[in-house]
Short mmCIF file of C-alpha atoms in Angstrom, two decimals:
data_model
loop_
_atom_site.label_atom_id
_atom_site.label_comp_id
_atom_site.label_asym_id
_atom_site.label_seq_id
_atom_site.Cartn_x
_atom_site.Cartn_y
_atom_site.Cartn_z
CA UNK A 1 -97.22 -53.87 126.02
CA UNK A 2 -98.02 -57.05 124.48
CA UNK A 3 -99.66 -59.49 127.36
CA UNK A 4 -97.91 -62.41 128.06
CA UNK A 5 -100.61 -65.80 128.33
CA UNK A 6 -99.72 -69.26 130.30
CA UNK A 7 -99.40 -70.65 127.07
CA UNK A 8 -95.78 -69.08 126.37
CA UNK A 9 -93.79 -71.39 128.62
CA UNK A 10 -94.74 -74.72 126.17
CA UNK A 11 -93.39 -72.51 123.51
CA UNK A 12 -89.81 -71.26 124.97
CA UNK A 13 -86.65 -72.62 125.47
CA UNK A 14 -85.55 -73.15 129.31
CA UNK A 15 -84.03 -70.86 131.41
CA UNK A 16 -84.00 -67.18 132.57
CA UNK A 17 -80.94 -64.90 132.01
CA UNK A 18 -80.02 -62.42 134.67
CA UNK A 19 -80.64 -58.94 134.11
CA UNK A 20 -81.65 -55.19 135.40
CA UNK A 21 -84.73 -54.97 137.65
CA UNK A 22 -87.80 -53.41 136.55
CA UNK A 23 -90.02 -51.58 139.03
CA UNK A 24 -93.36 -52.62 140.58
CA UNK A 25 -95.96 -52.63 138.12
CA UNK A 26 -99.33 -53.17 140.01
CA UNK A 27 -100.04 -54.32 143.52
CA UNK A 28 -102.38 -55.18 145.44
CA UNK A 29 -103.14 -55.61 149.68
CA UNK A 30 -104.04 -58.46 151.25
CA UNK A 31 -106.41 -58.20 154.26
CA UNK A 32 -104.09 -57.60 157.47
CA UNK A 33 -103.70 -59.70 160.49
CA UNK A 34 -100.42 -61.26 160.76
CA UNK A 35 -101.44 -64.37 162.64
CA UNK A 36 -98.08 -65.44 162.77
CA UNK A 37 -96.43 -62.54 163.18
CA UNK A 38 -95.14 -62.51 159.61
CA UNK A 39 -96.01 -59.13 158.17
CA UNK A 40 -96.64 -58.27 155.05
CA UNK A 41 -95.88 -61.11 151.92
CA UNK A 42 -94.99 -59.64 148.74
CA UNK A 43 -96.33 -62.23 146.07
CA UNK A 44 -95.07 -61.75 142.52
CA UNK A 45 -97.01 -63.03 139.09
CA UNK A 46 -96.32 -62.59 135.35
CA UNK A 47 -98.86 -60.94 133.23
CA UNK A 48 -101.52 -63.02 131.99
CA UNK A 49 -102.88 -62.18 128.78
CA UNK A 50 -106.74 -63.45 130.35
CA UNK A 51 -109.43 -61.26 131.87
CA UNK A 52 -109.64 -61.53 135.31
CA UNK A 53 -107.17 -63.72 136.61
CA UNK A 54 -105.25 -60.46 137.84
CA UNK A 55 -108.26 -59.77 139.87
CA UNK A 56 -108.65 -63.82 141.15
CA UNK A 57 -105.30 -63.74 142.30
CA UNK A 58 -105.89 -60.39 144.24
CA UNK A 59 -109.21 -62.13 145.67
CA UNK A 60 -107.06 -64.80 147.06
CA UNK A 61 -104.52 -63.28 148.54
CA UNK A 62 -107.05 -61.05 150.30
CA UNK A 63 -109.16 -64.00 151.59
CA UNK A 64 -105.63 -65.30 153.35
CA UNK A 65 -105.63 -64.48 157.34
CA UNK A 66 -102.72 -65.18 158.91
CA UNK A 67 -100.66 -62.55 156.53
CA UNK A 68 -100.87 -59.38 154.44
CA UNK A 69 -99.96 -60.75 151.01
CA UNK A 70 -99.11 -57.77 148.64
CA UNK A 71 -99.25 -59.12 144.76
CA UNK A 72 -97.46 -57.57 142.11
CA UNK A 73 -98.45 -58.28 138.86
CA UNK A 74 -95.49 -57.56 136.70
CA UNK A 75 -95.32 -57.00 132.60
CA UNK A 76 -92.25 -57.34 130.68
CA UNK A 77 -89.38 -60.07 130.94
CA UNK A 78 -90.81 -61.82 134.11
CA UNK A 79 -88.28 -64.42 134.18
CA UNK A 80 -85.25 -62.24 133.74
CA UNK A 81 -87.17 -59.93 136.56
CA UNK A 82 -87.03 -62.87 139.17
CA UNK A 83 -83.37 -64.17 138.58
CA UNK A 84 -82.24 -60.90 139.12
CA UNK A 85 -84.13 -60.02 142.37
CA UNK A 86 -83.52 -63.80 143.55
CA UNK A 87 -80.11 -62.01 144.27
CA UNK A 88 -81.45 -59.34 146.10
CA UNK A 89 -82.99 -58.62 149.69
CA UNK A 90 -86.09 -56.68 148.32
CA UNK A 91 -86.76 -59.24 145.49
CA UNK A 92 -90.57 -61.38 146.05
CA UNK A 93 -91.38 -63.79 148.93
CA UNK A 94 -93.61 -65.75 147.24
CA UNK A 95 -93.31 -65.99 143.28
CA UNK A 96 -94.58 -67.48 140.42
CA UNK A 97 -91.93 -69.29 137.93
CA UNK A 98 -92.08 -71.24 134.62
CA UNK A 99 -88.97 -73.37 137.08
CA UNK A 100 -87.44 -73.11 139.25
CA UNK A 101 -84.39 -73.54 137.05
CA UNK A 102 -81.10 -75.66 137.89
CA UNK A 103 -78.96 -72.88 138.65
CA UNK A 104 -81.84 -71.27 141.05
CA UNK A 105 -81.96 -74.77 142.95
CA UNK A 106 -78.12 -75.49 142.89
CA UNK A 107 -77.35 -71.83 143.90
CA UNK A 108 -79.67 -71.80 147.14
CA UNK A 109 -81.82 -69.75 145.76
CA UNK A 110 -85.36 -70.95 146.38
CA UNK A 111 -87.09 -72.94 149.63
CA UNK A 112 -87.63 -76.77 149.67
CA UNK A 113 -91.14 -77.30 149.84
CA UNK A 114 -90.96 -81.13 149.77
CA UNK A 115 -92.99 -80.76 153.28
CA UNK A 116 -95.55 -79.03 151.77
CA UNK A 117 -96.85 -82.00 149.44
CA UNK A 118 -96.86 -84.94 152.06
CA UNK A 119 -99.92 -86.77 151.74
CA UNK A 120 -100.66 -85.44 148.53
CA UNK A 121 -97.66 -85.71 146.51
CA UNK A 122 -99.09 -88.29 143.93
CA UNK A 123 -102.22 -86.61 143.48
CA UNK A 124 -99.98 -83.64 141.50
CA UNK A 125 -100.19 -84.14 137.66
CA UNK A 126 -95.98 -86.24 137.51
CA UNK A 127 -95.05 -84.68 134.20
CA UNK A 128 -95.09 -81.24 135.88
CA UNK A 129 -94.03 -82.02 139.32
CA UNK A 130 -90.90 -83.82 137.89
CA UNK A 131 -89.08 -80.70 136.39
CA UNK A 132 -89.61 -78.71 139.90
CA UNK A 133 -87.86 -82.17 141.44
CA UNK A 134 -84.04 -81.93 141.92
CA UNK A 135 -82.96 -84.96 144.39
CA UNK A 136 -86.00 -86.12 145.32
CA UNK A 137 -86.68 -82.49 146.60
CA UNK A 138 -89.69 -80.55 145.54
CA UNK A 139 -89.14 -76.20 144.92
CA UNK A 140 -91.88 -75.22 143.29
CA UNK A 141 -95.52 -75.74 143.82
CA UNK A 142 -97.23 -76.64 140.37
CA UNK A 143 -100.36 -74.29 139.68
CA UNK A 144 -102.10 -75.23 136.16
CA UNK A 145 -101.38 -77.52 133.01
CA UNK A 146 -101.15 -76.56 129.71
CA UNK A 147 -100.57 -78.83 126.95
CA UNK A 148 -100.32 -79.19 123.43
CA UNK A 149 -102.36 -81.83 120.98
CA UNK A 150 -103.55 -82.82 117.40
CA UNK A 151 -106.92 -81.47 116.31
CA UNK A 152 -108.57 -82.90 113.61
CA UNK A 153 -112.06 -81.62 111.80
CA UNK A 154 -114.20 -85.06 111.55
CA UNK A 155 -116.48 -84.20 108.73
CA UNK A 156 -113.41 -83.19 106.63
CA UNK A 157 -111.17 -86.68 107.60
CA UNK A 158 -115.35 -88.88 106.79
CA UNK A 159 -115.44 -86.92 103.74
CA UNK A 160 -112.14 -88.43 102.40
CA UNK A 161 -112.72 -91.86 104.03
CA UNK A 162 -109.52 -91.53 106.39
CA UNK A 163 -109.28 -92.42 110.37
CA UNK A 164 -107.67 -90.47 112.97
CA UNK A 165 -104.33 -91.43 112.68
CA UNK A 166 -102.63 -93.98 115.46
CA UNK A 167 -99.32 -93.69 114.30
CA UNK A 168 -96.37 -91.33 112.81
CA UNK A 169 -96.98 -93.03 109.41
CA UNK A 170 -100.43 -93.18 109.62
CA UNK A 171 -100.50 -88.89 110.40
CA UNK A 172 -98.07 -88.79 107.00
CA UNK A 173 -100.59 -90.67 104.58
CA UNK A 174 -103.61 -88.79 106.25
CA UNK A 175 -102.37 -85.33 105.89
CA UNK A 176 -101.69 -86.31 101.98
CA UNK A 177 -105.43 -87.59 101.57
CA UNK A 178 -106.77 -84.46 103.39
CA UNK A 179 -104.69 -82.28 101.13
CA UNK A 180 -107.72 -81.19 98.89
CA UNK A 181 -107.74 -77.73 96.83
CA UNK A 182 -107.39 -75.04 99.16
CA UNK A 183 -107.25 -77.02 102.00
CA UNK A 184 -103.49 -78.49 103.60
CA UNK A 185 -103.81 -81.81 105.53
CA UNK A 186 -101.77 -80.52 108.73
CA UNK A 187 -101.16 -77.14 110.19
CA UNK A 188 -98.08 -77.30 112.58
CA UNK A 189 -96.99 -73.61 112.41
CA UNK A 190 -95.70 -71.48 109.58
CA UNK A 191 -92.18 -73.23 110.02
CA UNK A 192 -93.51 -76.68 109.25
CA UNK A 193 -93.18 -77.42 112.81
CA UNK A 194 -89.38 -76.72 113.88
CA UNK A 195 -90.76 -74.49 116.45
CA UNK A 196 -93.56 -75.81 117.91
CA UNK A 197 -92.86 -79.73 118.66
CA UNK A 198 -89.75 -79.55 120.35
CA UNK A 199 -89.04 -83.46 121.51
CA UNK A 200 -92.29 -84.16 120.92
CA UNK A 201 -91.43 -86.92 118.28
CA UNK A 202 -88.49 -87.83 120.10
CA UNK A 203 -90.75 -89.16 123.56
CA UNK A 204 -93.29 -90.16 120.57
CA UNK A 205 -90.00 -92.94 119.61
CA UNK A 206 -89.95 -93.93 122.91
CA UNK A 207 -87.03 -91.89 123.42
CA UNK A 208 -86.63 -89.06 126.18
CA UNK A 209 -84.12 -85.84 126.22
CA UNK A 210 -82.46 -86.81 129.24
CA UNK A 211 -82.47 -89.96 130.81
CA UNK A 212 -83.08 -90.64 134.50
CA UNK A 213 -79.40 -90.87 134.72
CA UNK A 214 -78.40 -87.33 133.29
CA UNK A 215 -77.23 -88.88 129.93
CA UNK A 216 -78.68 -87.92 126.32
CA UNK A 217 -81.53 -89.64 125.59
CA UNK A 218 -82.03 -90.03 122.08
CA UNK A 219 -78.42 -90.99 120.94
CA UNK A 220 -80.59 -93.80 118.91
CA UNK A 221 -80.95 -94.79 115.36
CA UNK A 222 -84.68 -94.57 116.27
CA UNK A 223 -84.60 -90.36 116.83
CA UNK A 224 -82.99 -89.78 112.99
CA UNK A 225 -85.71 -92.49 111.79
CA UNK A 226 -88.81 -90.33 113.32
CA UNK A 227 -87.43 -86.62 112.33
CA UNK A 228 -86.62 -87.67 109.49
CA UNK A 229 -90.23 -88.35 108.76
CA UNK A 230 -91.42 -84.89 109.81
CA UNK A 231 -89.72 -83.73 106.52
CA UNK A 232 -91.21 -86.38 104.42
CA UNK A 233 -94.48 -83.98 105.99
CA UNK A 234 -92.95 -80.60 105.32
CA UNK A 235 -91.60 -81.90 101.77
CA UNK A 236 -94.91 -83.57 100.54
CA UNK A 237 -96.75 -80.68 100.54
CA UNK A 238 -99.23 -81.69 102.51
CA UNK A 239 -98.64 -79.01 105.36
CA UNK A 240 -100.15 -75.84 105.77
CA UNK A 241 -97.21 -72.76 105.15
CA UNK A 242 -97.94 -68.89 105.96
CA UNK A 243 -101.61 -68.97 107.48
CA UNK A 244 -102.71 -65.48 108.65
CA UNK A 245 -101.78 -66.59 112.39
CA UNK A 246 -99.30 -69.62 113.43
CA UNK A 247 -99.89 -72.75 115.51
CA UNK A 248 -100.94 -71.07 118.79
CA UNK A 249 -104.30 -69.38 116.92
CA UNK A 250 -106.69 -71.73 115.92
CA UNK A 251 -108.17 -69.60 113.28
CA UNK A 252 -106.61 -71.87 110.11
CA UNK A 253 -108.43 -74.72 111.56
CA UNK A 254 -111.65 -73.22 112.38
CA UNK A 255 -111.57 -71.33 108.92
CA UNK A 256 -111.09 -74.59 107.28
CA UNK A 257 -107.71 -74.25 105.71
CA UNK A 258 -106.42 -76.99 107.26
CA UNK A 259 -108.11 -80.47 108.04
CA UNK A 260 -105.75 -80.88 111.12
CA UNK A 261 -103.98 -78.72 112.94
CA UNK A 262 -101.60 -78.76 116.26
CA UNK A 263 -102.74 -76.52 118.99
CA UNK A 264 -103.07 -75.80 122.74
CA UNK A 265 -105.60 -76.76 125.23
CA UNK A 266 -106.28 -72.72 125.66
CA UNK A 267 -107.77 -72.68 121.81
CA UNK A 268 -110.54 -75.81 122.85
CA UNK A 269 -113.17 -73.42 123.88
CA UNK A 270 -113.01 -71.14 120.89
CA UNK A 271 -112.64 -74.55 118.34
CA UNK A 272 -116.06 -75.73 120.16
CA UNK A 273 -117.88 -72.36 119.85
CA UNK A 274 -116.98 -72.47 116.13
CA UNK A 275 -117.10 -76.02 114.77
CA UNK A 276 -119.25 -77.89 117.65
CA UNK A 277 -118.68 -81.19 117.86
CA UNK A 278 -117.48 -81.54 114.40
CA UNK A 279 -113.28 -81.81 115.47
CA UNK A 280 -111.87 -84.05 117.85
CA UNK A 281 -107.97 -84.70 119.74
CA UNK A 282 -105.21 -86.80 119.55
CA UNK A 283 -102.03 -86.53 121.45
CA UNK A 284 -98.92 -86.47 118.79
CA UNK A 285 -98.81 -90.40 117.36
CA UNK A 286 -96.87 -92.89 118.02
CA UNK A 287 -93.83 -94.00 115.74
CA UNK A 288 -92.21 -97.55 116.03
CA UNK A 289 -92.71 -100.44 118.34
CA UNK A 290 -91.05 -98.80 121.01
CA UNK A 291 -92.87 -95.49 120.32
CA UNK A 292 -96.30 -94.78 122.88
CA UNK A 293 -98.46 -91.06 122.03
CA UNK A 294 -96.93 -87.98 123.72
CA UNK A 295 -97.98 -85.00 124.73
CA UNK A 296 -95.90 -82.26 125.74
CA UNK A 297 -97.17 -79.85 129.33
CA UNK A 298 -95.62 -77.33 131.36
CA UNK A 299 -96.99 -75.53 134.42
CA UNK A 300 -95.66 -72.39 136.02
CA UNK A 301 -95.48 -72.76 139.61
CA UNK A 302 -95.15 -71.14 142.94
CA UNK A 303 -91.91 -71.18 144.60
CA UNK A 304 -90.44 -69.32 148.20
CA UNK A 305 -87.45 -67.09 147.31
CA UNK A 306 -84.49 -68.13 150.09
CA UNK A 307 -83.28 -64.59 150.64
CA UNK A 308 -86.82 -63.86 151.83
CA UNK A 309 -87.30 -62.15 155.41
CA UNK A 310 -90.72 -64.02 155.89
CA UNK A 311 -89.68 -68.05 154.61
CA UNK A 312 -91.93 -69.74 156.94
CA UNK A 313 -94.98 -67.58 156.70
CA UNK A 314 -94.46 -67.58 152.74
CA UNK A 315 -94.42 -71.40 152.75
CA UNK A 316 -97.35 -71.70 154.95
CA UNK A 317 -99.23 -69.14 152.46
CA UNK A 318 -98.34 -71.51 149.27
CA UNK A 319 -99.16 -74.43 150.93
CA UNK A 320 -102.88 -72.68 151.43
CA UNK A 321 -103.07 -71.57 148.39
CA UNK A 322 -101.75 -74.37 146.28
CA UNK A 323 -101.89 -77.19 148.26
CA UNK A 324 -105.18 -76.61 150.63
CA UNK A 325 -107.12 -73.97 148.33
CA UNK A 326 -108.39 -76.70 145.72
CA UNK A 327 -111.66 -74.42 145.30
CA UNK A 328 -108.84 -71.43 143.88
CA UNK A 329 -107.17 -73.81 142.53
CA UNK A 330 -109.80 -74.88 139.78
CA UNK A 331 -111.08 -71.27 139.97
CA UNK A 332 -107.35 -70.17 138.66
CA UNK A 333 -107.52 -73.21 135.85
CA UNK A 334 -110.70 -73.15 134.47
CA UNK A 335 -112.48 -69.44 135.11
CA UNK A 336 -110.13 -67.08 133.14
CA UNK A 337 -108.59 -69.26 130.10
CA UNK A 338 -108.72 -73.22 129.63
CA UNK A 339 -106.34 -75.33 131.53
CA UNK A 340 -105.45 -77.84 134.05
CA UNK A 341 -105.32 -78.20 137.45
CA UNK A 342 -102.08 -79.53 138.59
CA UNK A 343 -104.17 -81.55 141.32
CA UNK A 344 -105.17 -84.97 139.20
CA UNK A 345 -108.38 -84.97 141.35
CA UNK A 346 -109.29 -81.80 140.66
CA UNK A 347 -109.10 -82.48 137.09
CA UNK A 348 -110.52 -85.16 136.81
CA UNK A 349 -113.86 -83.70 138.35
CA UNK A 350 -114.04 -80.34 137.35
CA UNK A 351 -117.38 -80.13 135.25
CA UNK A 352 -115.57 -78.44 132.33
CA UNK A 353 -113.06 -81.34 132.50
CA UNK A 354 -115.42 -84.23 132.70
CA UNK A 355 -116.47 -85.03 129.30
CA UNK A 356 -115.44 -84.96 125.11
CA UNK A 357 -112.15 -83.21 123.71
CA UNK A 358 -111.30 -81.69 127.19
CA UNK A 359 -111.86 -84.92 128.87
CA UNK A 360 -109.69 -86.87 126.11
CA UNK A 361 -106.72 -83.38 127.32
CA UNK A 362 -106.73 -84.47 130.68
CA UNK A 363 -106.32 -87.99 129.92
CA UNK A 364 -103.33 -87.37 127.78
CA UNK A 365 -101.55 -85.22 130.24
CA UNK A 366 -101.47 -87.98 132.73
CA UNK A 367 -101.25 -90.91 130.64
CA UNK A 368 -98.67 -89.50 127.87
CA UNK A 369 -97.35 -85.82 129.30
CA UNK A 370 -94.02 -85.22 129.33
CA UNK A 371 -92.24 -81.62 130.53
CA UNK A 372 -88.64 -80.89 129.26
CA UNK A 373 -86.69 -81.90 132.55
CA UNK A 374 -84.65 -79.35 134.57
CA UNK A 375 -81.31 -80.81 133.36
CA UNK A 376 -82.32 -79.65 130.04
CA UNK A 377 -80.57 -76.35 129.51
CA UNK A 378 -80.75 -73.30 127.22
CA UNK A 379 -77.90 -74.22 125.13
CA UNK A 380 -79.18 -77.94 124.49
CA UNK A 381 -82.11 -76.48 123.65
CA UNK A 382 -81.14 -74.36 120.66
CA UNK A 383 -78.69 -76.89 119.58
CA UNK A 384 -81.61 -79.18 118.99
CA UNK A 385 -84.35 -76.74 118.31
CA UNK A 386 -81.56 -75.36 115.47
CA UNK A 387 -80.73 -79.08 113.78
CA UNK A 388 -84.61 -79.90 113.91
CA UNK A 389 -85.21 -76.46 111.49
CA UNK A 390 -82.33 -78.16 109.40
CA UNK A 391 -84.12 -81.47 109.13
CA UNK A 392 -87.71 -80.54 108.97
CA UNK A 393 -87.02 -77.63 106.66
CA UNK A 394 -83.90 -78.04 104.55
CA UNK A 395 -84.18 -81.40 104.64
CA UNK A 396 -80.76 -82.16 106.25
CA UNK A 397 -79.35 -85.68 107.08
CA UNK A 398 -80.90 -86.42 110.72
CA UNK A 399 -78.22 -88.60 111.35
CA UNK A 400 -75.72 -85.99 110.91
CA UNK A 401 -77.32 -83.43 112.57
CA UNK A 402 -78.07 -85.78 115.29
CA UNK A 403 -74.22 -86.74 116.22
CA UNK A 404 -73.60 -83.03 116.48
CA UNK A 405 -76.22 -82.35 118.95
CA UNK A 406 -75.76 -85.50 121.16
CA UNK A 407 -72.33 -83.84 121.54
CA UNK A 408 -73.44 -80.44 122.06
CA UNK A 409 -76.28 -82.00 124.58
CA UNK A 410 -73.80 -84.49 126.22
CA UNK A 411 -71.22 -81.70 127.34
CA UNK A 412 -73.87 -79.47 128.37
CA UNK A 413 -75.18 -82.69 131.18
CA UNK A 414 -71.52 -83.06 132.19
CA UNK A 415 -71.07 -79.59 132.74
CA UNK A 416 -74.58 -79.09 134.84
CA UNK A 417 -73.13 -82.24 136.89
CA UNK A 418 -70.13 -80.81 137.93
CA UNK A 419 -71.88 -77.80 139.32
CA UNK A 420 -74.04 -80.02 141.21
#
């Protein structure tokens, strides 16, 4: 079975489905002791596709005195795993989710763990921590950050006398004067980019999905303006089409077949180990006035199931390990894979952290991150994802295509406000 990496939450739509549970598929004992007289904790984590972090998080939980944690380490659908057993008495105490989602919060499914943050709460990366808010309550515990930027070669943008692009326009006119023989200007997946930059350009506009409100946010003439320019990329010929592996591999950009490419944080270490210090980042431009850089993150986190026999002991354990842990915590980040910690200190120290491209990551998280918010449901999500293939690819009338999904998007946020 194909292993599942943190990176695969920036790339998915929202939302688990419900569905069969599968059995245990790895485990692991704590060290005994129930301090607190809470028994044993049964801790549940997705595959990771990185070496070792399996055996970190084992290392953890058997460093913990006051409980027997017991991890499981589970392949296959994780998130359709966890809604189901959210409904069950024998589901996880303690368990990782790319969420929690709406319906998980709304049905009294997971723990508040506001408490657990006092004192600390703005020290957590705000771009992650919002989509695990509902009501000014916190339910889950962020872990790590991944993100998503622009890479671009520097020797290749010198040798053709063009600047890292500032702006929307400015990424257009470069990727046409880096288009050179074999080589495209701008790599942004095989699909021209439908896939892979979600709102993106919207938050880019100065727009957002959903407002702080719950209403649509990008019913603006300034959303059709700026997708409409990502086909005046995919049209122009200037982007890279069918490269051996899509945006999430940064082979095409290491192998020089592209002069810029979009990528994830997780691909910095193997860009550096091939090109040096001959690339550097940008988060995705800027387009308009009202338009600032954007970046998109996500971070899976660790939430308390409600239907567990063991909610105070599982609460204290998260707190320790997510909250009071920060040595794990930048062990879990940085030692097995590239990424964040959600703790902005922590960051913002870490050795690995402190200086070029990765330094340049964290300071786009925090200054231009943005997560898809917890209002933002499956079904707006393909409505959009679906109109931006139309626009970027078959070069469909954004305005158009934008009505429909404000529509779509709008009775989806009345209907998730009614069942709150």
């Amino acid at each position: 079975m194909t292993s599942i990496s943190r990176r695969t939450l920036l790339a998915a739509g929202a939302g688990a489905g419900a569905g069969g549970l599968l059995g245990a598929c790895g485990s692991n004992t704590g060290r005994g002791g129930g301090g607190s007289g809470s028994g044993q904790l049964a801790q549940w984590y997705h595959q990771y596709g990185e070496t070792g972090t399996e055996q970190a998080v084992q290392r953890y939980a058997a460093a913990y005195k006051k409980a027997d944690v017991h991890v499981q380490w589970r392949p296959g659908n994780y998130d359709q795993q966890t809604a189901a057993a959210l409904l069950t008495d024998s589901g996880p105490d303690v368990f990782e989710v790319n969420g929690p989602t709406l319906d998980q919060i709304q049905g009294g499914q997971v723990v508040d763990l506001t408490e657990l943050l006092d004192g600390v709460k703005d020290d957590f990366n705000q771009a992650v921590l919002a989509p695990k808010t509902y009501r000014g309550r916190i339910w889950g515990i962020p872990q790590v950050v991944d993100m998503q930027m622009l890479y671009y070669r520097k020797s290749l943008l010198k040798e053709a006398g063009v600047e890292p692009p500032a702006g929307l326009d400015g990424l257009i006119d470069a990727a046409r004067e880096l288009t050179r023989g074999k080589v495209k200007g701008l790599f942004l997946g095989n699909d021209g980019g439908a896939g892979v930059l979600g709102g993106t350009p919207l938050y880019a506009a100065g727009l957002r999905l959903v407002t702080d409100d719950g209403k649509v946010g990008f019913d603006d003439p300034a959303a059709a303006r700026t997708l409409g320019k990502l086909h005046q990329l995919y049209a122009g010929k200037s982007l890279l089409l069918g490269a051996p592996a899509d945006w999430a591999d940064p082979s095409a950009f290491t192998q020089g077949l592209t002069a810029m490419q979009w990528s994830g944080l997780w691909t910095l270490p193997q860009v550096q180990k091939e090109l040096g210090d001959d690339f550097g980042v940008l988060p995705f431009p800027k387009d308009g006035g009202a338009g600032r850089p954007s970046v998109p993150v996500g971070a899976y986190g660790a939430a308390v199931s409600a239907r567990g026999k063991h909610r105070e002991a599982a609460k204290e354990y998260v707190k320790w390990l997510w909250v009071e842990r920060t040595d794990y915590q930048e062990d879990f980040a940085l030692s097995y894979g590239f990424h964040i910690p959600a703790r902005i200190s922590l960051a913002r120290k870490a050795a690995k952290l402190k200086s070029g491209p990765a330094a340049d990551a964290v300071r786009f998280t925090t200054e231009f991150g943005y997560a898809q918010p917890l209002s933002w449901t499956p079904a707006a999500q393909t409505a959009y994802q679906d109109a931006l293939s139309r626009i970027i690819r078959g070069g469909a009338a954004p305005e158009s295509e934008l009505r429909a999904v404000v529509r779509k998007v709008s009775a989806e946020l009345d209907r998730v406000k009614k069942q709150s």
